[in-house]
Amino acid sequence: MRPVVTLDWTPVCPLDRLDPDRGVAALVQDVQVAVFRTTDGLYAVDNLDPVGGAYVMSRGLVGSRGGVPTLASPLHKQVYDLTTGRCLDLPGVTLRRHPVRCRDGLVEVRLRQEE
Amino acid sequence: MTERVSRLVVVGNGMVGQRFVEALRARDTDGRWRVTVLAEERRPAYDRVRLSAVFDGVDAGELNLHTPDAGVDLRLGEPATGVDRARRVVTTAAGEYPYDALVLATGSYAFVPPVDGTDLPGVFVYRTLDDLSAIREHARGRRTGAVIGGGLLGLEAANALRLLGLATSVVEFAPRLMPVQVDEAGGAMLRRYVEELGVTPYLGVATTALRTGPDGTVAALDLADGRTVDAELVVVAAGIRPRDELARVAGLPLGPRGGVLVDASCRTADERIWAVGECAAVDGVCHGLVAPGYATAEVVADRLLGGAATFPGADTATKLKLLGVDVASFGDAHGVTPGCLDVTYTDPATRSYAKLVLSDDARTLLGGVLVGDASAYPTLRASVGGPLPAPPLALLAPAGGAGAGAGALPGTAQVCSCNAVTRADLDAAIAGGATDVPALKACTRAGTSCGSCVPMLKQLLDAAGVRQSTALCEHFDHSRQELFDLIRVRGISTFSRLVAEHGRGSGCDICKPVVASILASLGTGHVLDGEQASLQDTNDHFLANLQRDGSYSVVPRIPGGEITPEKLIAIGEVARDFRLYTKITGGQRIDLFGARVDQLPQIWRRLVDAGFESGHAYGKALRTVKSCVGDTWCRYGVQDSVGLAVALELRYRGLRAPHKLKSAVSGCARECAEARSKDFGVIATETGWNLYVGGNGGFRPRHADLFATDLSTAELVTLIDRFLMYYIRTADRLQRTAAWIEAMDGGLDHLRSVLVDDSLGLCADLDAAMARHVTGYSDEWRDVLEDPDRLRRFTSFVNAPDVPDPSITFTQERGQPVPVRGTPPDGGHRRQPVVLGLPEVRR
């Protein structure tokens, strides 16, 4: 069971700690979240690879497919749409996204409740 | 179980009898049957199909098929002499065996035609190991031999006599050799092979009598056409007949041409008596091959345990090597189907003959015959009854032609074995609109696990007539080679400039690592410098190999596989202190598994202090140069293979390439280092080194080809330098050297002209590029440890640097830590089948 989810924003790290187009993993109320900084902005998704079952999504490569910003799993390369979390290679697979913002130079994440 | 134990008697311990007992015992977990086996021979079951192997030096013991089973009472040398069906008892010379079920597995005997003299000393059949011993004994000191019968068994016997040193003749009543399996033209091709081996065939003629010599043993055959054939030893191989005498005497019905008559459940007219193998006439027909025999064994084992199995029909397809010649026959090999068409192909140059039998509309494959080159057999056999996998000529052309690709596979062939995707699934996806490899991956999952079938996906798209661009991905219209040239010639050093000037979008997991690899090959600084860091796959990014649980493995370089005791101890201490799983790799080094990202720098600090450097196991780069111990120690070695391997590994360490590179050096022709399975392999000769290129193991193993011989060490190194640099510049993404050479116009000859004769004027440039690599090398891990900015990346959590990743947990297996295996979060998504609709085959 996941812990009770509150809707507070959790500071993760200074913005300049994020390398462009590279992810980091963060612990947000005991949930592993992968945070990315791309030219389009910030993205936060579950660090858990929904296909491979390991906590590795922060180590995937970001890019684009048909104009949509994407993230590829480092395990078996399934590509996800960062704007919706939908897997573009496997129907029915989704990566949970989390709200993320930058406040006063700090990157903050708010866990999305179970859908 | 309260059921009482029933008594099962099996008569015969040949291949099928043995298989039957094993099948029954494996499934009779409740011990319902107590089994007694009565065997005529004194030797337990052996592989009769490979009988002739004993003449090739195989020990008779190696043919053994019998494994002791305490639950089976095996009585060797005690043949059944009668069956009393009323009392349900089998009799032998030693006693009586009551049964609740009786299985006859008596096999066949060799048919000896009614010809005068077949009872002479020196006349044998070819059926048992004892027969072969007697033949060998009699052949001693004799010079001539003959075989009566030119079928499959007859030709095997002829080869045996030849190997025993006899001048051998074969007499066959039919007008060709192997009349059951091959047609006239195939028989003619076979005849040429047989004659070349020194065996004399006499075809279309009967043997009328066997004559004796002065010592009372056989000396010659008289033929119906008046000729005489000298033969001091004669083997009769004129066919087999089912051993049905027990059934006959017991009053059981027989088949129209002999054999114990059974129905599709392999049961005789007596419900307690069954028959399997060659003695069984299933629905009246006996089968003389082992595969249908095994099928009957499975049927009866199932029935005796309450199942309802039936005989599935016999597959009479055969492929064998006779006298060194490949012969295959399958389906309607003789074209007896009404209205069928033949397509034949005869090539005197390669001495191969092939025939396909097609349906009257030339669309369905019915059967065929192959002599000389049977490489198409698996594809063709799988295609019988279905549409042709390719135009007939393409299928029949000798192996090595275009027909050998994935385009020739039948619909049922599994292209992706990780995800069980067949050719038909892929064809359906292509028909449904998939026009490139990513689309095929998305709708079938083929190639999404290990990825080794991706080249076949391309071939299938080609075969379907889908034109594929050489564009790397949607962000670049260029091939890898074109990008390499662009970057090199224009001096581009960042991905962002490349994509802005020559591409579109923001890149992806395909083009980013490719560009990172090209930049690294061109020696533009550390792989984690600046923007380059964001292009690297996770393995290159953490300079370690990602494992299934999210942990990494670490491989320090051990050049040539040579290591001091101190360094071995250092590795052991690191593994012990960080609780890592250790395993020796195939490349003669040691892999340390189970490291978290935050442990990698600590582990490497220890390793670097002990004198180790990165092994680049994580990179598309040179892995190892394996070696045998060479002439330093080995009695057979002729050169210092370890010394050369160490020098080569140190020269090419860190060299980034389109795919991983492996190498090996063997100190003599015995090739203990397996150099011919490597991208570049070196084998010592008395006078220098032989260089082989383009080998690999893996999904499609390939032996490397000999590229140049008797090279000095300096010549060798120059050629390898050029070979590697040319490969790095011109190969496609993830194309190994074997595929690169195969795809090259002119192949190996072209490569030789470029690298040896400098036909393109490239050599000076290639030499200079390699010189830059060698002088520019520095250890990636040492560099990381010296740079706090790079070290900063090695944390599990950006906001909790001191917290280890809690998802990485271990259990113990054989005294070492291994990952705890959990169910994937969505319940094993990877294994779900994908519904594609009915496969459609387009003509």
CSV table of C-alpha atoms in Angstrom, one decimal, chain B residues 336-608:
chain,number,residue,atom,x,y,z
B,336,VAL,CA,2.1,-38.5,-56.7
B,337,THR,CA,-0.5,-35.8,-56.0
B,338,PRO,CA,-2.7,-35.5,-59.1
B,339,GLY,CA,-1.9,-32.5,-61.3
B,340,CYS,CA,1.2,-31.5,-59.3
B,341,LEU,CA,4.1,-29.6,-60.8
B,342,ASP,CA,7.8,-30.1,-60.4
B,343,VAL,CA,10.4,-27.4,-60.2
B,344,THR,CA,13.9,-28.8,-60.4
B,345,TYR,CA,17.4,-27.3,-60.1
B,346,THR,CA,20.6,-29.1,-61.0
B,347,ASP,CA,24.0,-27.5,-60.5
B,348,PRO,CA,26.9,-29.6,-61.7
B,349,ALA,CA,29.3,-27.0,-60.4
B,350,THR,CA,28.2,-27.2,-56.8
B,351,ARG,CA,26.9,-30.8,-57.4
B,352,SER,CA,23.6,-30.1,-55.9
B,353,TYR,CA,20.2,-31.2,-57.0
B,354,ALA,CA,16.9,-30.0,-55.7
B,355,LYS,CA,13.3,-30.6,-56.6
B,356,LEU,CA,10.1,-29.0,-55.3
B,357,VAL,CA,6.7,-30.5,-55.9
B,358,LEU,CA,4.0,-27.8,-56.1
B,359,SER,CA,0.2,-28.0,-56.3
B,360,ASP,CA,-1.4,-27.6,-59.7
B,361,ASP,CA,-1.7,-23.8,-59.3
B,362,ALA,CA,2.0,-23.6,-58.3
B,363,ARG,CA,1.1,-21.9,-55.0
B,364,THR,CA,1.3,-24.7,-52.4
B,365,LEU,CA,4.4,-26.6,-51.6
B,366,LEU,CA,3.7,-30.4,-51.5
B,367,GLY,CA,7.1,-31.9,-51.0
B,368,GLY,CA,10.6,-32.1,-52.4
B,369,VAL,CA,14.0,-33.7,-52.6
B,370,LEU,CA,17.4,-32.1,-51.9
B,371,VAL,CA,20.8,-33.7,-52.7
B,372,GLY,CA,24.2,-32.2,-52.0
B,373,ASP,CA,23.0,-29.0,-50.4
B,374,ALA,CA,20.1,-29.5,-47.9
B,375,SER,CA,20.4,-26.1,-46.2
B,376,ALA,CA,16.9,-25.1,-47.3
B,377,TYR,CA,15.4,-28.2,-45.7
B,378,PRO,CA,14.2,-26.5,-42.4
B,379,THR,CA,12.5,-23.7,-44.3
B,380,LEU,CA,11.0,-26.0,-46.9
B,381,ARG,CA,9.8,-28.7,-44.5
B,382,ALA,CA,8.1,-26.1,-42.3
B,383,SER,CA,6.3,-24.8,-45.5
B,384,VAL,CA,4.8,-28.1,-46.7
B,385,GLY,CA,1.1,-27.7,-47.2
B,386,GLY,CA,1.4,-23.9,-47.2
B,387,PRO,CA,2.3,-21.2,-49.6
B,388,LEU,CA,5.8,-21.0,-51.0
B,389,PRO,CA,8.0,-18.7,-48.8
B,390,ALA,CA,9.7,-17.3,-51.9
B,391,PRO,CA,9.8,-17.9,-55.6
B,392,PRO,CA,11.0,-21.5,-56.2
B,393,LEU,CA,14.3,-20.6,-57.7
B,394,ALA,CA,15.3,-18.3,-54.9
B,395,LEU,CA,14.5,-21.2,-52.5
B,396,LEU,CA,16.5,-23.7,-54.3
B,397,ALA,CA,19.6,-21.5,-55.0
B,398,PRO,CA,22.6,-22.7,-53.0
B,399,ALA,CA,22.9,-21.3,-49.5
B,400,GLY,CA,24.5,-18.0,-49.2
B,401,GLY,CA,22.3,-16.4,-51.8
B,402,ALA,CA,19.6,-13.9,-51.0
B,403,GLY,CA,17.2,-16.7,-50.2
B,404,ALA,CA,18.8,-17.3,-46.9
B,405,GLY,CA,17.3,-14.2,-45.2
B,406,ALA,CA,14.2,-13.8,-43.1
B,407,GLY,CA,12.2,-13.4,-46.3
B,408,ALA,CA,12.5,-17.1,-46.8
B,409,LEU,CA,11.0,-18.0,-43.5
B,410,PRO,CA,7.6,-19.7,-43.3
B,411,GLY,CA,4.8,-17.9,-41.5
B,412,THR,CA,5.1,-20.3,-38.5
B,413,ALA,CA,8.7,-19.5,-37.9
B,414,GLN,CA,9.4,-17.6,-34.7
B,415,VAL,CA,11.3,-14.4,-35.6
B,416,CYS,CA,11.4,-13.0,-32.1
B,417,SER,CA,11.8,-15.7,-29.6
B,418,CYS,CA,11.7,-13.4,-26.6
B,419,ASN,CA,8.1,-12.4,-27.2
B,420,ALA,CA,7.0,-15.4,-29.4
B,421,VAL,CA,6.3,-13.4,-32.5
B,422,THR,CA,6.1,-15.4,-35.7
B,423,ARG,CA,6.7,-14.3,-39.3
B,424,ALA,CA,3.0,-14.4,-39.9
B,425,ASP,CA,2.4,-12.0,-37.0
B,426,LEU,CA,4.9,-9.6,-38.5
B,427,ASP,CA,3.5,-10.0,-42.0
B,428,ALA,CA,0.1,-9.2,-40.7
B,429,ALA,CA,1.4,-6.1,-39.0
B,430,ILE,CA,3.1,-5.0,-42.2
B,431,ALA,CA,-0.1,-5.6,-44.1
B,432,GLY,CA,-1.9,-3.6,-41.4
B,433,GLY,CA,0.3,-0.6,-42.2
B,434,ALA,CA,3.5,-0.9,-40.2
B,435,THR,CA,6.1,0.6,-42.5
B,436,ASP,CA,9.3,0.7,-40.3
B,437,VAL,CA,11.0,-1.2,-37.5
B,438,PRO,CA,9.6,1.0,-34.6
B,439,ALA,CA,6.1,0.5,-35.9
B,440,LEU,CA,6.6,-3.3,-36.1
B,441,LYS,CA,8.0,-3.2,-32.5
B,442,ALA,CA,5.0,-1.2,-31.3
B,443,CYS,CA,2.4,-3.5,-32.7
B,444,THR,CA,4.0,-6.9,-32.3
B,445,ARG,CA,6.6,-6.4,-29.5
B,446,ALA,CA,9.1,-8.2,-31.7
B,447,GLY,CA,12.6,-6.9,-31.0
B,448,THR,CA,11.6,-5.1,-27.8
B,449,SER,CA,13.4,-7.4,-25.5
B,450,CYS,CA,16.9,-8.5,-26.6
B,451,GLY,CA,16.7,-6.8,-29.9
B,452,SER,CA,18.7,-9.3,-31.8
B,453,CYS,CA,15.9,-10.0,-34.3
B,454,VAL,CA,15.8,-6.3,-35.4
B,455,PRO,CA,17.9,-7.0,-38.6
B,456,MET,CA,15.3,-9.7,-39.5
B,457,LEU,CA,12.5,-7.2,-39.1
B,458,LYS,CA,14.2,-5.0,-41.6
B,459,GLN,CA,14.5,-7.9,-44.0
B,460,LEU,CA,10.9,-8.7,-43.6
B,461,LEU,CA,10.0,-5.2,-44.5
B,462,ASP,CA,12.3,-5.5,-47.5
B,463,ALA,CA,10.7,-8.8,-48.4
B,464,ALA,CA,7.2,-7.1,-48.2
B,465,GLY,CA,8.4,-4.4,-50.6
B,466,VAL,CA,8.3,-1.7,-48.0
B,467,ARG,CA,11.0,0.9,-49.0
B,468,GLN,CA,13.0,1.8,-45.9
B,469,SER,CA,15.0,4.9,-45.6
B,470,THR,CA,18.5,4.9,-44.3
B,471,ALA,CA,17.6,7.8,-42.0
B,472,LEU,CA,18.8,7.1,-38.5
B,473,CYS,CA,15.5,8.2,-36.9
B,474,GLU,CA,12.9,10.9,-37.3
B,475,HIS,CA,15.4,13.6,-36.2
B,476,PHE,CA,18.0,13.0,-39.0
B,477,ASP,CA,17.6,12.0,-42.6
B,478,HIS,CA,21.2,10.8,-42.5
B,479,SER,CA,22.6,7.3,-42.0
B,480,ARG,CA,25.2,6.8,-39.2
B,481,GLN,CA,28.0,6.9,-41.8
B,482,GLU,CA,26.7,10.2,-43.2
B,483,LEU,CA,26.5,11.7,-39.7
B,484,PHE,CA,30.0,10.6,-38.9
B,485,ASP,CA,31.3,12.3,-42.0
B,486,LEU,CA,29.3,15.5,-41.3
B,487,ILE,CA,30.6,15.7,-37.8
B,488,ARG,CA,34.2,14.9,-38.8
B,489,VAL,CA,34.4,17.2,-41.8
B,490,ARG,CA,32.6,20.1,-40.3
B,491,GLY,CA,34.2,19.8,-36.9
B,492,ILE,CA,30.9,19.6,-35.1
B,493,SER,CA,31.3,18.9,-31.4
B,494,THR,CA,27.8,19.1,-29.9
B,495,PHE,CA,24.6,17.4,-30.5
B,496,SER,CA,22.6,20.6,-30.2
B,497,ARG,CA,24.5,22.1,-33.1
B,498,LEU,CA,24.2,19.0,-35.2
B,499,VAL,CA,20.5,18.7,-34.7
B,500,ALA,CA,20.0,22.4,-35.3
B,501,GLU,CA,22.0,22.5,-38.5
B,502,HIS,CA,21.3,19.1,-40.0
B,503,GLY,CA,18.3,17.6,-38.2
B,504,ARG,CA,15.0,18.5,-36.4
B,505,GLY,CA,13.3,18.1,-33.1
B,506,SER,CA,15.2,17.4,-29.9
B,507,GLY,CA,16.6,13.9,-30.6
B,508,CYS,CA,15.7,10.6,-29.0
B,509,ASP,CA,17.2,7.4,-27.5
B,510,ILE,CA,18.4,6.3,-30.9
B,511,CYS,CA,20.2,9.3,-32.3
B,512,LYS,CA,21.6,10.7,-29.1
B,513,PRO,CA,23.7,7.7,-28.2
B,514,VAL,CA,24.8,7.4,-31.8
B,515,VAL,CA,26.1,11.0,-31.8
B,516,ALA,CA,27.7,10.5,-28.4
B,517,SER,CA,29.5,7.4,-29.8
B,518,ILE,CA,30.7,9.3,-32.9
B,519,LEU,CA,31.9,12.2,-30.8
B,520,ALA,CA,33.8,9.7,-28.5
B,521,SER,CA,35.3,7.9,-31.5
B,522,LEU,CA,36.6,11.2,-32.8
B,523,GLY,CA,38.2,11.9,-29.5
B,524,THR,CA,36.4,15.0,-28.4
B,525,GLY,CA,36.9,14.7,-24.6
B,526,HIS,CA,35.4,12.8,-21.8
B,527,VAL,CA,32.1,11.1,-22.4
B,528,LEU,CA,30.5,12.9,-19.4
B,529,ASP,CA,31.7,16.3,-20.4
B,530,GLY,CA,29.1,19.1,-20.7
B,531,GLU,CA,26.3,18.4,-23.1
B,532,GLN,CA,27.8,15.0,-24.1
B,533,ALA,CA,26.6,13.6,-20.7
B,534,SER,CA,23.0,14.1,-21.6
B,535,LEU,CA,23.4,12.0,-24.8
B,536,GLN,CA,24.7,8.8,-23.1
B,537,ASP,CA,22.7,5.7,-22.5
B,538,THR,CA,22.4,5.0,-18.8
B,539,ASN,CA,25.3,2.5,-19.1
B,540,ASP,CA,27.7,5.1,-20.5
B,541,HIS,CA,26.3,7.7,-18.1
B,542,PHE,CA,27.1,5.8,-15.0
B,543,LEU,CA,30.0,3.9,-16.6
B,544,ALA,CA,28.5,0.6,-15.5
B,545,ASN,CA,26.0,-1.9,-16.7
B,546,LEU,CA,22.4,-1.5,-15.7
B,547,GLN,CA,20.8,-4.8,-14.5
B,548,ARG,CA,17.2,-5.8,-14.4
B,549,ASP,CA,16.6,-4.6,-10.8
B,550,GLY,CA,18.1,-1.1,-11.4
B,551,SER,CA,21.5,-2.0,-9.9
B,552,TYR,CA,24.7,-1.9,-11.9
B,553,SER,CA,27.6,-4.2,-12.6
B,554,VAL,CA,31.2,-3.3,-12.6
B,555,VAL,CA,33.9,-4.8,-14.8
B,556,PRO,CA,37.5,-3.7,-14.3
B,557,ARG,CA,39.9,-4.3,-17.3
B,558,ILE,CA,42.1,-7.4,-17.1
B,559,PRO,CA,44.1,-7.2,-20.3
B,560,GLY,CA,44.4,-10.5,-22.1
B,561,GLY,CA,42.9,-12.2,-19.0
B,562,GLU,CA,46.3,-12.0,-17.3
B,563,ILE,CA,46.1,-10.9,-13.6
B,564,THR,CA,48.4,-10.9,-10.6
B,565,PRO,CA,47.5,-12.6,-7.3
B,566,GLU,CA,47.5,-9.1,-5.7
B,567,LYS,CA,44.9,-7.8,-8.1
B,568,LEU,CA,42.8,-10.9,-7.8
B,569,ILE,CA,42.8,-10.4,-4.0
B,570,ALA,CA,41.9,-6.7,-4.5
B,571,ILE,CA,38.9,-7.6,-6.6
B,572,GLY,CA,37.9,-10.2,-4.0
B,573,GLU,CA,38.2,-7.7,-1.2
B,574,VAL,CA,36.1,-5.1,-3.0
B,575,ALA,CA,33.4,-7.6,-3.8
B,576,ARG,CA,33.4,-8.8,-0.2
B,577,ASP,CA,33.3,-5.3,1.3
B,578,PHE,CA,30.5,-4.1,-1.0
B,579,ARG,CA,28.6,-7.4,-0.9
B,580,LEU,CA,28.7,-7.8,-4.7
B,581,TYR,CA,27.9,-10.9,-6.6
B,582,THR,CA,30.9,-12.1,-8.6
B,583,LYS,CA,31.0,-14.0,-11.8
B,584,ILE,CA,33.8,-14.9,-14.3
B,585,THR,CA,32.8,-13.5,-17.8
B,586,GLY,CA,33.3,-15.1,-21.2
B,587,GLY,CA,36.0,-12.5,-21.9
B,588,GLN,CA,38.4,-13.7,-19.1
B,589,ARG,CA,37.5,-11.0,-16.6
B,590,ILE,CA,35.4,-10.6,-13.5
B,591,ASP,CA,32.0,-9.0,-13.3
B,592,LEU,CA,30.8,-7.6,-10.0
B,593,PHE,CA,27.0,-7.3,-9.7
B,594,GLY,CA,24.6,-5.5,-7.5
B,595,ALA,CA,26.1,-2.1,-7.0
B,596,ARG,CA,23.9,1.0,-6.4
B,597,VAL,CA,24.8,4.2,-8.3
B,598,ASP,CA,25.9,5.8,-5.1
B,599,GLN,CA,28.4,2.9,-4.5
B,600,LEU,CA,30.0,3.1,-7.9
B,601,PRO,CA,32.5,5.9,-7.1
B,602,GLN,CA,33.5,4.2,-3.8
B,603,ILE,CA,34.0,0.9,-5.6
B,604,TRP,CA,36.0,2.5,-8.3
B,605,ARG,CA,38.1,4.4,-5.8
B,606,ARG,CA,39.2,1.1,-4.4
B,607,LEU,CA,39.7,-0.5,-7.8
B,608,VAL,CA,41.7,2.4,-9.2
